[in-house]
């Protein structure tokens, strides 16, 4: 129904944004990936997915079409709703997520808050074929970033940092420097923890 909404960013938070388009404020649920793209912008264009439920009508907004397509693929999996899909896209960038699915790494995908191993495995089984058919990213390129994040997280936890805090910092570090080595990621994360 809606392709995108463009307008002034009236409000931006890690979980939602309000775009003023022609005097109407649209509340869009967003991922951290989208938030990082619009948090300092005055104007934005968010690609939209509209969900109608019995008790609510929800708009999900995405900075890129690729992220929206991944969201749509995720919610096509039985047991994965809009909020779970948004949490997955907040934890991993679209490129990292495609690499995790292509590599079949259910253990890494299970690290998403609220996602169990069975659902992670289901996502991988159902989406690996769809992603391969679409061919949006080379798995060999995306998988190393996910593996580097996993190694860096293990190192930080072994050093005594809380897993949740370490994951949060690592997401930011990897988003800023996707090509960094594990050692560089850990050093940068240590400065921020």
Short mmCIF file of N, CA and C in Angstrom, two decimals:
data_model
loop_
_atom_site.label_atom_id
_atom_site.label_comp_id
_atom_site.label_asym_id
_atom_site.label_seq_id
_atom_site.Cartn_x
_atom_site.Cartn_y
_atom_site.Cartn_z
N UNK A 1 0.82 -1.19 0.00
CA UNK A 1 0.00 0.00 0.00
C UNK A 1 0.86 1.26 0.00
N UNK A 2 1.85 1.32 0.90
CA UNK A 2 2.76 2.46 0.95
C UNK A 2 4.13 1.98 0.47
N UNK A 3 4.79 2.78 -0.37
CA UNK A 3 6.14 2.45 -0.81
C UNK A 3 7.16 3.11 0.11
N UNK A 4 7.00 4.42 0.32
CA UNK A 4 7.89 5.14 1.22
C UNK A 4 7.18 6.36 1.75
N UNK A 5 7.74 6.92 2.82
CA UNK A 5 7.27 8.19 3.36
C UNK A 5 8.49 9.10 3.49
N UNK A 6 8.38 10.28 2.88
CA UNK A 6 9.45 11.27 2.97
C UNK A 6 8.94 12.46 3.77
N UNK A 7 9.82 13.02 4.58
CA UNK A 7 9.42 14.19 5.33
C UNK A 7 10.47 14.61 6.33
N UNK A 8 10.08 15.54 7.17
CA UNK A 8 10.95 16.05 8.22
C UNK A 8 10.96 15.05 9.37
N UNK A 9 12.14 14.81 9.91
CA UNK A 9 12.26 13.91 11.05
C UNK A 9 11.84 14.69 12.30
N UNK A 10 10.61 14.43 12.76
CA UNK A 10 10.09 15.13 13.94
C UNK A 10 10.64 14.51 15.22
N UNK A 11 10.89 13.20 15.18
CA UNK A 11 11.39 12.48 16.35
C UNK A 11 12.13 11.24 15.87
N UNK A 12 13.25 10.94 16.50
CA UNK A 12 13.98 9.72 16.18
C UNK A 12 14.49 9.08 17.46
N UNK A 13 14.13 7.83 17.66
CA UNK A 13 14.57 7.04 18.81
C UNK A 13 15.04 5.70 18.27
N UNK A 14 15.78 4.93 19.06
CA UNK A 14 16.27 3.64 18.57
C UNK A 14 15.19 2.66 18.12
N UNK A 15 13.96 2.83 18.58
CA UNK A 15 12.90 1.88 18.21
C UNK A 15 11.85 2.45 17.28
N UNK A 16 11.77 3.79 17.19
CA UNK A 16 10.75 4.39 16.34
C UNK A 16 11.19 5.76 15.84
N UNK A 17 10.51 6.20 14.79
CA UNK A 17 10.74 7.54 14.26
C UNK A 17 9.39 8.13 13.89
N UNK A 18 9.30 9.45 13.96
CA UNK A 18 8.09 10.14 13.51
C UNK A 18 8.51 11.04 12.37
N UNK A 19 7.92 10.81 11.18
CA UNK A 19 8.17 11.65 10.02
C UNK A 19 6.97 12.54 9.79
N UNK A 20 7.22 13.83 9.66
CA UNK A 20 6.17 14.79 9.35
C UNK A 20 6.14 14.95 7.83
N UNK A 21 5.10 14.40 7.22
CA UNK A 21 4.94 14.48 5.76
C UNK A 21 3.67 15.27 5.47
N UNK A 22 3.85 16.53 5.09
CA UNK A 22 2.71 17.37 4.75
C UNK A 22 1.81 17.67 5.93
N UNK A 23 2.38 17.81 7.12
CA UNK A 23 1.59 18.14 8.29
C UNK A 23 1.00 16.95 9.02
N UNK A 24 1.26 15.74 8.52
CA UNK A 24 0.79 14.52 9.18
C UNK A 24 2.01 13.78 9.73
N UNK A 25 1.98 13.44 11.01
CA UNK A 25 3.09 12.72 11.63
C UNK A 25 2.87 11.22 11.55
N UNK A 26 3.78 10.53 10.91
CA UNK A 26 3.70 9.07 10.77
C UNK A 26 4.66 8.42 11.75
N UNK A 27 4.14 7.56 12.63
CA UNK A 27 4.97 6.80 13.57
C UNK A 27 5.40 5.53 12.88
N UNK A 28 6.71 5.36 12.72
CA UNK A 28 7.26 4.17 12.07
C UNK A 28 8.15 3.43 13.05
N UNK A 29 7.96 2.14 13.15
CA UNK A 29 8.83 1.29 13.97
C UNK A 29 10.08 1.03 13.14
N UNK A 30 11.25 1.25 13.74
CA UNK A 30 12.50 1.12 12.98
C UNK A 30 13.51 0.24 13.71
N UNK A 31 14.52 -0.20 12.96
CA UNK A 31 15.62 -0.97 13.54
C UNK A 31 16.75 -0.01 13.92
N UNK A 32 17.73 -0.51 14.65
CA UNK A 32 18.90 0.31 14.99
C UNK A 32 19.67 0.72 13.75
N UNK A 33 19.67 -0.14 12.74
CA UNK A 33 20.34 0.15 11.46
C UNK A 33 19.74 1.41 10.84
N UNK A 34 18.42 1.47 10.80
CA UNK A 34 17.73 2.64 10.25
C UNK A 34 17.92 3.85 11.15
N UNK A 35 17.87 3.63 12.45
CA UNK A 35 18.07 4.73 13.39
C UNK A 35 19.43 5.39 13.18
N UNK A 36 20.47 4.58 13.01
CA UNK A 36 21.81 5.16 12.81
C UNK A 36 21.88 5.95 11.50
N UNK A 37 21.04 5.59 10.53
CA UNK A 37 21.03 6.31 9.26
C UNK A 37 20.29 7.65 9.34
N UNK A 38 19.32 7.77 10.25
CA UNK A 38 18.50 8.99 10.29
C UNK A 38 18.62 9.82 11.56
N UNK A 39 19.37 9.36 12.55
CA UNK A 39 19.34 10.01 13.85
C UNK A 39 19.75 11.49 13.82
N UNK A 40 20.61 11.88 12.88
CA UNK A 40 21.05 13.29 12.83
C UNK A 40 20.50 14.01 11.60
N UNK A 41 19.59 13.36 10.87
CA UNK A 41 19.05 13.95 9.65
C UNK A 41 17.84 14.84 9.94
N UNK A 42 17.70 15.91 9.16
CA UNK A 42 16.50 16.75 9.26
C UNK A 42 15.40 16.18 8.39
N UNK A 43 15.76 15.67 7.24
CA UNK A 43 14.81 15.10 6.28
C UNK A 43 15.18 13.64 6.07
N UNK A 44 14.18 12.81 5.83
CA UNK A 44 14.46 11.39 5.59
C UNK A 44 13.40 10.78 4.68
N UNK A 45 13.77 9.72 4.02
CA UNK A 45 12.84 8.90 3.25
C UNK A 45 12.98 7.48 3.79
N UNK A 46 11.88 6.96 4.33
CA UNK A 46 11.89 5.60 4.85
C UNK A 46 10.97 4.73 4.00
N UNK A 47 11.48 3.58 3.59
CA UNK A 47 10.69 2.62 2.85
C UNK A 47 9.82 1.88 3.85
N UNK A 48 8.57 1.67 3.50
CA UNK A 48 7.57 1.26 4.49
C UNK A 48 7.03 -0.14 4.23
N UNK A 49 6.78 -0.84 5.34
CA UNK A 49 5.99 -2.08 5.30
C UNK A 49 4.83 -1.86 6.27
N UNK A 50 3.63 -2.09 5.77
CA UNK A 50 2.40 -1.81 6.52
C UNK A 50 1.79 -3.13 6.97
N UNK A 51 1.56 -3.27 8.27
CA UNK A 51 0.97 -4.50 8.82
C UNK A 51 -0.36 -4.16 9.49
N UNK A 52 -1.39 -4.90 9.10
CA UNK A 52 -2.70 -4.73 9.72
C UNK A 52 -2.99 -5.98 10.53
N UNK A 53 -3.22 -5.77 11.82
CA UNK A 53 -3.61 -6.87 12.71
C UNK A 53 -4.99 -6.58 13.26
N UNK A 54 -5.53 -7.53 13.94
CA UNK A 54 -6.85 -7.37 14.52
C UNK A 54 -6.89 -6.20 15.51
N UNK A 55 -5.79 -6.01 16.24
CA UNK A 55 -5.76 -4.99 17.28
C UNK A 55 -4.89 -3.77 16.97
N UNK A 56 -4.25 -3.74 15.78
CA UNK A 56 -3.36 -2.62 15.49
C UNK A 56 -3.06 -2.51 13.99
N UNK A 57 -2.69 -1.30 13.60
CA UNK A 57 -2.17 -1.04 12.26
C UNK A 57 -0.78 -0.45 12.46
N UNK A 58 0.24 -1.12 11.94
CA UNK A 58 1.61 -0.74 12.21
C UNK A 58 2.37 -0.41 10.94
N UNK A 59 3.21 0.62 11.02
CA UNK A 59 4.11 0.98 9.93
C UNK A 59 5.53 0.69 10.39
N UNK A 60 6.25 -0.06 9.60
CA UNK A 60 7.67 -0.31 9.85
C UNK A 60 8.45 0.45 8.78
N UNK A 61 9.48 1.19 9.20
CA UNK A 61 10.25 2.00 8.27
C UNK A 61 11.69 1.52 8.17
N UNK A 62 12.25 1.63 6.95
CA UNK A 62 13.61 1.15 6.68
C UNK A 62 14.37 2.16 5.84
N UNK A 63 15.65 2.34 6.15
CA UNK A 63 16.47 3.30 5.42
C UNK A 63 16.75 2.83 4.00
N UNK A 64 16.76 1.51 3.78
CA UNK A 64 17.05 0.98 2.44
C UNK A 64 16.00 -0.06 2.04
N UNK A 65 15.87 -0.23 0.73
CA UNK A 65 14.95 -1.25 0.23
C UNK A 65 15.45 -2.65 0.59
N UNK A 66 16.77 -2.83 0.63
CA UNK A 66 17.34 -4.14 0.95
C UNK A 66 16.95 -4.57 2.36
N UNK A 67 16.99 -3.63 3.31
CA UNK A 67 16.60 -3.95 4.68
C UNK A 67 15.11 -4.29 4.74
N UNK A 68 14.29 -3.57 3.99
CA UNK A 68 12.85 -3.86 3.98
C UNK A 68 12.59 -5.24 3.39
N UNK A 69 13.31 -5.61 2.34
CA UNK A 69 13.11 -6.93 1.73
C UNK A 69 13.50 -8.04 2.69
N UNK A 70 14.58 -7.84 3.44
CA UNK A 70 14.97 -8.83 4.45
C UNK A 70 13.90 -8.94 5.54
N UNK A 71 13.35 -7.80 5.95
CA UNK A 71 12.26 -7.80 6.93
C UNK A 71 11.09 -8.63 6.41
N UNK A 72 10.72 -8.41 5.17
CA UNK A 72 9.60 -9.14 4.57
C UNK A 72 9.88 -10.63 4.50
N UNK A 73 11.12 -10.98 4.19
CA UNK A 73 11.49 -12.41 4.18
C UNK A 73 11.40 -12.99 5.58
N UNK A 74 11.89 -12.24 6.57
CA UNK A 74 11.86 -12.73 7.95
C UNK A 74 10.44 -12.96 8.45
N UNK A 75 9.53 -12.03 8.18
CA UNK A 75 8.16 -12.20 8.69
C UNK A 75 7.39 -13.25 7.90
N UNK A 76 7.94 -13.69 6.77
CA UNK A 76 7.29 -14.78 6.03
C UNK A 76 7.52 -16.13 6.71
N UNK A 77 8.48 -16.18 7.63
CA UNK A 77 8.78 -17.40 8.37
C UNK A 77 7.77 -17.53 9.51
N UNK A 78 7.12 -18.68 9.61
CA UNK A 78 6.14 -18.92 10.66
C UNK A 78 6.78 -18.76 12.03
N UNK A 79 6.16 -17.97 12.89
CA UNK A 79 6.69 -17.76 14.24
C UNK A 79 7.54 -16.51 14.37
N UNK A 80 7.78 -15.80 13.25
CA UNK A 80 8.56 -14.57 13.31
C UNK A 80 7.64 -13.41 12.96
N UNK A 81 7.38 -12.57 13.97
CA UNK A 81 6.52 -11.41 13.77
C UNK A 81 7.33 -10.17 13.47
N UNK A 82 6.65 -9.06 13.35
CA UNK A 82 7.30 -7.79 13.03
C UNK A 82 8.32 -7.36 14.05
N UNK A 83 8.00 -7.49 15.33
CA UNK A 83 8.95 -7.06 16.37
C UNK A 83 10.18 -7.95 16.42
N UNK A 84 9.99 -9.26 16.22
CA UNK A 84 11.14 -10.16 16.21
C UNK A 84 12.03 -9.86 15.01
N UNK A 85 11.43 -9.64 13.85
CA UNK A 85 12.20 -9.32 12.65
C UNK A 85 12.96 -8.01 12.84
N UNK A 86 12.32 -7.04 13.47
CA UNK A 86 12.98 -5.76 13.73
C UNK A 86 14.15 -5.95 14.69
N UNK A 87 13.97 -6.82 15.70
CA UNK A 87 15.05 -7.09 16.65
C UNK A 87 16.24 -7.75 15.95
N UNK A 88 15.94 -8.66 15.03
CA UNK A 88 17.01 -9.32 14.26
C UNK A 88 17.78 -8.29 13.45
N UNK A 89 17.05 -7.39 12.79
CA UNK A 89 17.70 -6.36 11.96
C UNK A 89 18.37 -5.28 12.80
N UNK A 90 18.01 -5.19 14.08
CA UNK A 90 18.71 -4.27 14.98
C UNK A 90 20.01 -4.88 15.48
N UNK A 91 20.04 -6.20 15.55
CA UNK A 91 21.23 -6.89 16.04
C UNK A 91 22.28 -7.04 14.94
N UNK A 92 21.83 -7.37 13.74
CA UNK A 92 22.75 -7.59 12.62
C UNK A 92 22.38 -6.70 11.44
N UNK A 93 23.38 -6.18 10.75
CA UNK A 93 23.12 -5.40 9.54
C UNK A 93 22.59 -6.36 8.48
N UNK A 94 21.92 -5.85 7.45
CA UNK A 94 21.42 -6.75 6.39
C UNK A 94 22.53 -7.63 5.81
N UNK A 95 23.70 -7.07 5.63
CA UNK A 95 24.83 -7.83 5.05
C UNK A 95 25.26 -8.96 6.00
N UNK A 96 25.38 -8.64 7.29
CA UNK A 96 25.75 -9.66 8.28
C UNK A 96 24.70 -10.76 8.36
N UNK A 97 23.43 -10.36 8.36
CA UNK A 97 22.34 -11.33 8.45
C UNK A 97 22.34 -12.27 7.25
N UNK A 98 22.55 -11.73 6.08
CA UNK A 98 22.60 -12.56 4.89
C UNK A 98 23.77 -13.54 4.97
N UNK A 99 24.89 -13.09 5.52
CA UNK A 99 26.05 -13.97 5.68
C UNK A 99 25.78 -15.08 6.69
N UNK A 100 25.11 -14.74 7.79
CA UNK A 100 24.77 -15.73 8.82
C UNK A 100 23.84 -16.79 8.25
N UNK A 101 22.82 -16.34 7.50
CA UNK A 101 21.87 -17.29 6.90
C UNK A 101 22.55 -18.14 5.85
N UNK A 102 23.38 -17.53 5.02
CA UNK A 102 24.09 -18.28 3.98
C UNK A 102 25.05 -19.31 4.58
N UNK A 103 25.66 -18.94 5.72
CA UNK A 103 26.60 -19.85 6.38
C UNK A 103 25.88 -20.89 7.24
N UNK A 104 24.58 -20.69 7.47
CA UNK A 104 23.81 -21.63 8.29
C UNK A 104 24.18 -21.58 9.76
N UNK A 105 24.56 -20.41 10.25
CA UNK A 105 25.03 -20.27 11.63
C UNK A 105 23.87 -19.95 12.58
N UNK A 106 23.10 -20.97 12.95
CA UNK A 106 21.94 -20.79 13.83
C UNK A 106 22.36 -20.35 15.23
N UNK A 107 23.52 -20.77 15.69
CA UNK A 107 23.98 -20.40 17.03
C UNK A 107 24.21 -18.89 17.12
N UNK A 108 24.79 -18.30 16.09
CA UNK A 108 25.01 -16.86 16.07
C UNK A 108 23.68 -16.11 15.95
N UNK A 109 22.77 -16.61 15.13
CA UNK A 109 21.46 -15.99 14.96
C UNK A 109 20.65 -16.05 16.25
N UNK A 110 20.84 -17.11 17.03
CA UNK A 110 20.14 -17.30 18.30
C UNK A 110 20.52 -16.24 19.34
N UNK A 111 21.61 -15.53 19.11
CA UNK A 111 22.03 -14.48 20.04
C UNK A 111 21.08 -13.29 20.07
N UNK A 112 20.17 -13.22 19.12
CA UNK A 112 19.18 -12.14 19.10
C UNK A 112 18.24 -12.31 20.29
N UNK A 113 18.01 -11.23 21.02
CA UNK A 113 17.14 -11.27 22.20
C UNK A 113 15.75 -11.77 21.81
N UNK A 114 15.28 -12.79 22.53
CA UNK A 114 13.94 -13.33 22.30
C UNK A 114 13.85 -14.37 21.20
N UNK A 115 14.96 -14.75 20.62
CA UNK A 115 14.95 -15.73 19.52
C UNK A 115 15.58 -17.03 20.02
N UNK A 116 14.84 -18.12 19.92
CA UNK A 116 15.35 -19.41 20.35
C UNK A 116 16.07 -20.13 19.23
N UNK A 117 16.74 -21.22 19.58
CA UNK A 117 17.52 -21.98 18.61
C UNK A 117 16.62 -22.58 17.52
N UNK A 118 15.46 -23.10 17.90
CA UNK A 118 14.57 -23.71 16.91
C UNK A 118 14.09 -22.69 15.88
N UNK A 119 13.73 -21.51 16.35
CA UNK A 119 13.28 -20.47 15.42
C UNK A 119 14.43 -20.01 14.54
N UNK A 120 15.62 -19.88 15.12
CA UNK A 120 16.81 -19.50 14.34
C UNK A 120 17.07 -20.52 13.25
N UNK A 121 16.98 -21.80 13.59
CA UNK A 121 17.18 -22.86 12.60
C UNK A 121 16.11 -22.80 11.52
N UNK A 122 14.88 -22.52 11.93
CA UNK A 122 13.77 -22.43 10.98
C UNK A 122 14.00 -21.28 9.99
N UNK A 123 14.47 -20.15 10.50
CA UNK A 123 14.77 -19.00 9.64
C UNK A 123 15.82 -19.37 8.61
N UNK A 124 16.87 -20.04 9.06
CA UNK A 124 17.95 -20.42 8.15
C UNK A 124 17.46 -21.39 7.08
N UNK A 125 16.70 -22.40 7.49
CA UNK A 125 16.20 -23.39 6.54
C UNK A 125 15.28 -22.74 5.50
N UNK A 126 14.35 -21.90 5.97
CA UNK A 126 13.37 -21.32 5.06
C UNK A 126 13.93 -20.21 4.18
N UNK A 127 14.93 -19.46 4.68
CA UNK A 127 15.41 -18.32 3.92
C UNK A 127 16.68 -18.56 3.12
N UNK A 128 17.41 -19.62 3.44
CA UNK A 128 18.67 -19.84 2.70
C UNK A 128 18.41 -20.01 1.21
N UNK A 129 17.37 -20.73 0.85
CA UNK A 129 17.04 -20.91 -0.56
C UNK A 129 16.56 -19.62 -1.21
N UNK A 130 15.76 -18.84 -0.48
CA UNK A 130 15.24 -17.59 -1.02
C UNK A 130 16.36 -16.57 -1.24
N UNK A 131 17.30 -16.51 -0.29
CA UNK A 131 18.42 -15.58 -0.44
C UNK A 131 19.36 -16.01 -1.55
N UNK A 132 19.54 -17.33 -1.70
CA UNK A 132 20.41 -17.84 -2.76
C UNK A 132 19.79 -17.53 -4.12
N UNK A 133 18.47 -17.66 -4.23
CA UNK A 133 17.79 -17.38 -5.49
C UNK A 133 17.87 -15.90 -5.84
N UNK A 134 17.76 -15.04 -4.82
CA UNK A 134 17.82 -13.60 -5.06
C UNK A 134 19.25 -13.14 -5.29
N UNK A 135 20.20 -13.82 -4.64
CA UNK A 135 21.62 -13.49 -4.79
C UNK A 135 21.98 -12.08 -4.38
N UNK A 136 21.46 -11.54 -3.26
CA UNK A 136 21.73 -10.16 -2.91
C UNK A 136 23.15 -9.89 -2.39
N UNK A 137 23.81 -10.92 -1.87
CA UNK A 137 25.15 -10.69 -1.33
C UNK A 137 25.97 -11.97 -1.44
N UNK A 138 27.26 -11.79 -1.57
CA UNK A 138 28.15 -12.94 -1.60
C UNK A 138 28.40 -13.39 -0.16
N UNK A 139 27.99 -14.60 0.17
CA UNK A 139 28.10 -15.10 1.54
C UNK A 139 29.55 -15.12 2.02
N UNK A 140 30.48 -15.35 1.11
CA UNK A 140 31.89 -15.38 1.50
C UNK A 140 32.36 -14.02 1.99
N UNK A 141 31.72 -12.94 1.49
CA UNK A 141 32.10 -11.60 1.94
C UNK A 141 31.44 -11.26 3.27
N UNK A 142 30.20 -11.66 3.48
CA UNK A 142 29.45 -11.26 4.67
C UNK A 142 29.76 -12.10 5.90
N UNK A 143 30.05 -13.38 5.72
CA UNK A 143 30.28 -14.26 6.85
C UNK A 143 31.45 -13.83 7.74
N UNK A 144 32.59 -13.35 7.19
CA UNK A 144 33.68 -12.96 8.08
C UNK A 144 33.31 -11.89 9.08
N UNK A 145 32.47 -10.92 8.71
CA UNK A 145 32.07 -9.88 9.66
C UNK A 145 31.31 -10.48 10.83
N UNK A 146 30.43 -11.42 10.55
CA UNK A 146 29.66 -12.07 11.61
C UNK A 146 30.57 -12.91 12.49
N UNK A 147 31.52 -13.60 11.89
CA UNK A 147 32.47 -14.41 12.66
C UNK A 147 33.37 -13.53 13.51
N UNK A 148 33.78 -12.38 12.98
CA UNK A 148 34.62 -11.45 13.75
C UNK A 148 33.85 -10.93 14.95
N UNK A 149 32.56 -10.64 14.76
CA UNK A 149 31.73 -10.17 15.87
C UNK A 149 31.60 -11.23 16.94
N UNK A 150 31.43 -12.47 16.53
CA UNK A 150 31.29 -13.58 17.48
C UNK A 150 32.59 -13.76 18.28
N UNK A 151 33.73 -13.72 17.59
CA UNK A 151 35.02 -13.87 18.27
C UNK A 151 35.27 -12.71 19.24
N UNK A 152 34.95 -11.49 18.79
CA UNK A 152 35.15 -10.31 19.64
C UNK A 152 34.25 -10.39 20.88
N UNK A 153 33.02 -10.83 20.71
CA UNK A 153 32.10 -10.97 21.83
C UNK A 153 32.64 -11.99 22.83
N UNK A 154 33.12 -13.12 22.34
CA UNK A 154 33.70 -14.15 23.22
C UNK A 154 34.87 -13.58 24.02
N UNK A 155 35.72 -12.81 23.34
CA UNK A 155 36.88 -12.23 24.01
C UNK A 155 36.46 -11.26 25.11
N UNK A 156 35.48 -10.42 24.82
CA UNK A 156 35.03 -9.43 25.82
C UNK A 156 34.35 -10.10 27.01
N UNK A 157 33.58 -11.15 26.75
CA UNK A 157 32.93 -11.88 27.85
C UNK A 157 33.99 -12.56 28.71
N UNK A 158 35.02 -13.12 28.08
CA UNK A 158 36.10 -13.77 28.83
C UNK A 158 36.87 -12.75 29.68
N UNK A 159 36.90 -11.49 29.22
CA UNK A 159 37.56 -10.44 29.99
C UNK A 159 36.70 -9.94 31.15
N UNK A 160 35.46 -10.43 31.23
CA UNK A 160 34.62 -10.10 32.37
C UNK A 160 33.52 -9.08 32.10
N UNK A 161 33.34 -8.67 30.85
CA UNK A 161 32.29 -7.71 30.54
C UNK A 161 30.95 -8.43 30.38
N UNK A 162 29.88 -7.75 30.72
CA UNK A 162 28.54 -8.31 30.57
C UNK A 162 28.25 -8.51 29.08
N UNK A 163 27.64 -9.65 28.77
CA UNK A 163 27.38 -10.00 27.37
C UNK A 163 26.51 -8.95 26.68
N UNK A 164 25.44 -8.50 27.34
CA UNK A 164 24.52 -7.55 26.73
C UNK A 164 25.22 -6.23 26.40
N UNK A 165 26.01 -5.72 27.34
CA UNK A 165 26.73 -4.46 27.13
C UNK A 165 27.76 -4.61 26.01
N UNK A 166 28.45 -5.74 26.01
CA UNK A 166 29.46 -6.00 24.98
C UNK A 166 28.81 -6.08 23.60
N UNK A 167 27.67 -6.77 23.49
CA UNK A 167 26.98 -6.88 22.20
C UNK A 167 26.57 -5.52 21.67
N UNK A 168 26.08 -4.67 22.56
CA UNK A 168 25.63 -3.33 22.16
C UNK A 168 26.80 -2.52 21.60
N UNK A 169 27.91 -2.53 22.29
CA UNK A 169 29.09 -1.79 21.84
C UNK A 169 29.63 -2.38 20.54
N UNK A 170 29.66 -3.71 20.45
CA UNK A 170 30.18 -4.36 19.24
C UNK A 170 29.36 -4.02 18.00
N UNK A 171 28.04 -3.95 18.15
CA UNK A 171 27.20 -3.59 17.00
C UNK A 171 27.61 -2.23 16.44
N UNK A 172 27.83 -1.28 17.36
CA UNK A 172 28.23 0.07 16.94
C UNK A 172 29.60 0.05 16.29
N UNK A 173 30.55 -0.63 16.90
CA UNK A 173 31.92 -0.68 16.39
C UNK A 173 31.94 -1.31 15.00
N UNK A 174 31.24 -2.41 14.84
CA UNK A 174 31.24 -3.12 13.55
C UNK A 174 30.52 -2.31 12.49
N UNK A 175 29.46 -1.60 12.87
CA UNK A 175 28.74 -0.75 11.91
C UNK A 175 29.67 0.37 11.42
N UNK A 176 30.50 0.92 12.32
CA UNK A 176 31.41 2.01 11.96
C UNK A 176 32.61 1.51 11.15
N UNK A 177 33.10 0.30 11.47
CA UNK A 177 34.29 -0.26 10.79
C UNK A 177 34.05 -1.71 10.40
N UNK A 178 33.27 -1.95 9.34
CA UNK A 178 32.93 -3.33 8.98
C UNK A 178 34.12 -4.18 8.52
N UNK A 179 35.20 -3.54 8.09
CA UNK A 179 36.35 -4.29 7.59
C UNK A 179 37.43 -4.51 8.66
N UNK A 180 37.18 -4.08 9.89
CA UNK A 180 38.19 -4.17 10.95
C UNK A 180 38.45 -5.63 11.35
N UNK A 181 39.68 -5.88 11.80
CA UNK A 181 40.03 -7.22 12.27
C UNK A 181 39.45 -7.41 13.67
N UNK A 182 39.47 -8.67 14.14
CA UNK A 182 38.95 -8.97 15.48
C UNK A 182 39.70 -8.17 16.53
N UNK A 183 41.02 -8.08 16.39
CA UNK A 183 41.83 -7.35 17.37
C UNK A 183 41.44 -5.88 17.41
N UNK A 184 41.25 -5.27 16.22
CA UNK A 184 40.87 -3.85 16.17
C UNK A 184 39.49 -3.64 16.78
N UNK A 185 38.58 -4.57 16.51
CA UNK A 185 37.23 -4.47 17.05
C UNK A 185 37.27 -4.52 18.57
N UNK A 186 38.04 -5.46 19.12
CA UNK A 186 38.14 -5.61 20.59
C UNK A 186 38.77 -4.37 21.21
N UNK A 187 39.84 -3.84 20.60
CA UNK A 187 40.50 -2.65 21.15
C UNK A 187 39.53 -1.47 21.19
N UNK A 188 38.81 -1.26 20.09
CA UNK A 188 37.86 -0.14 20.04
C UNK A 188 36.74 -0.34 21.05
N UNK A 189 36.25 -1.56 21.16
CA UNK A 189 35.17 -1.86 22.12
C UNK A 189 35.63 -1.64 23.56
N UNK A 190 36.87 -2.02 23.87
CA UNK A 190 37.40 -1.83 25.22
C UNK A 190 37.44 -0.34 25.61
N UNK A 191 37.72 0.52 24.64
CA UNK A 191 37.74 1.94 24.92
C UNK A 191 36.36 2.48 25.23
N UNK A 192 35.33 1.81 24.73
CA UNK A 192 33.95 2.31 24.91
C UNK A 192 33.22 1.64 26.07
N UNK A 193 33.76 0.56 26.59
CA UNK A 193 33.08 -0.14 27.70
C UNK A 193 33.50 0.43 29.04
#
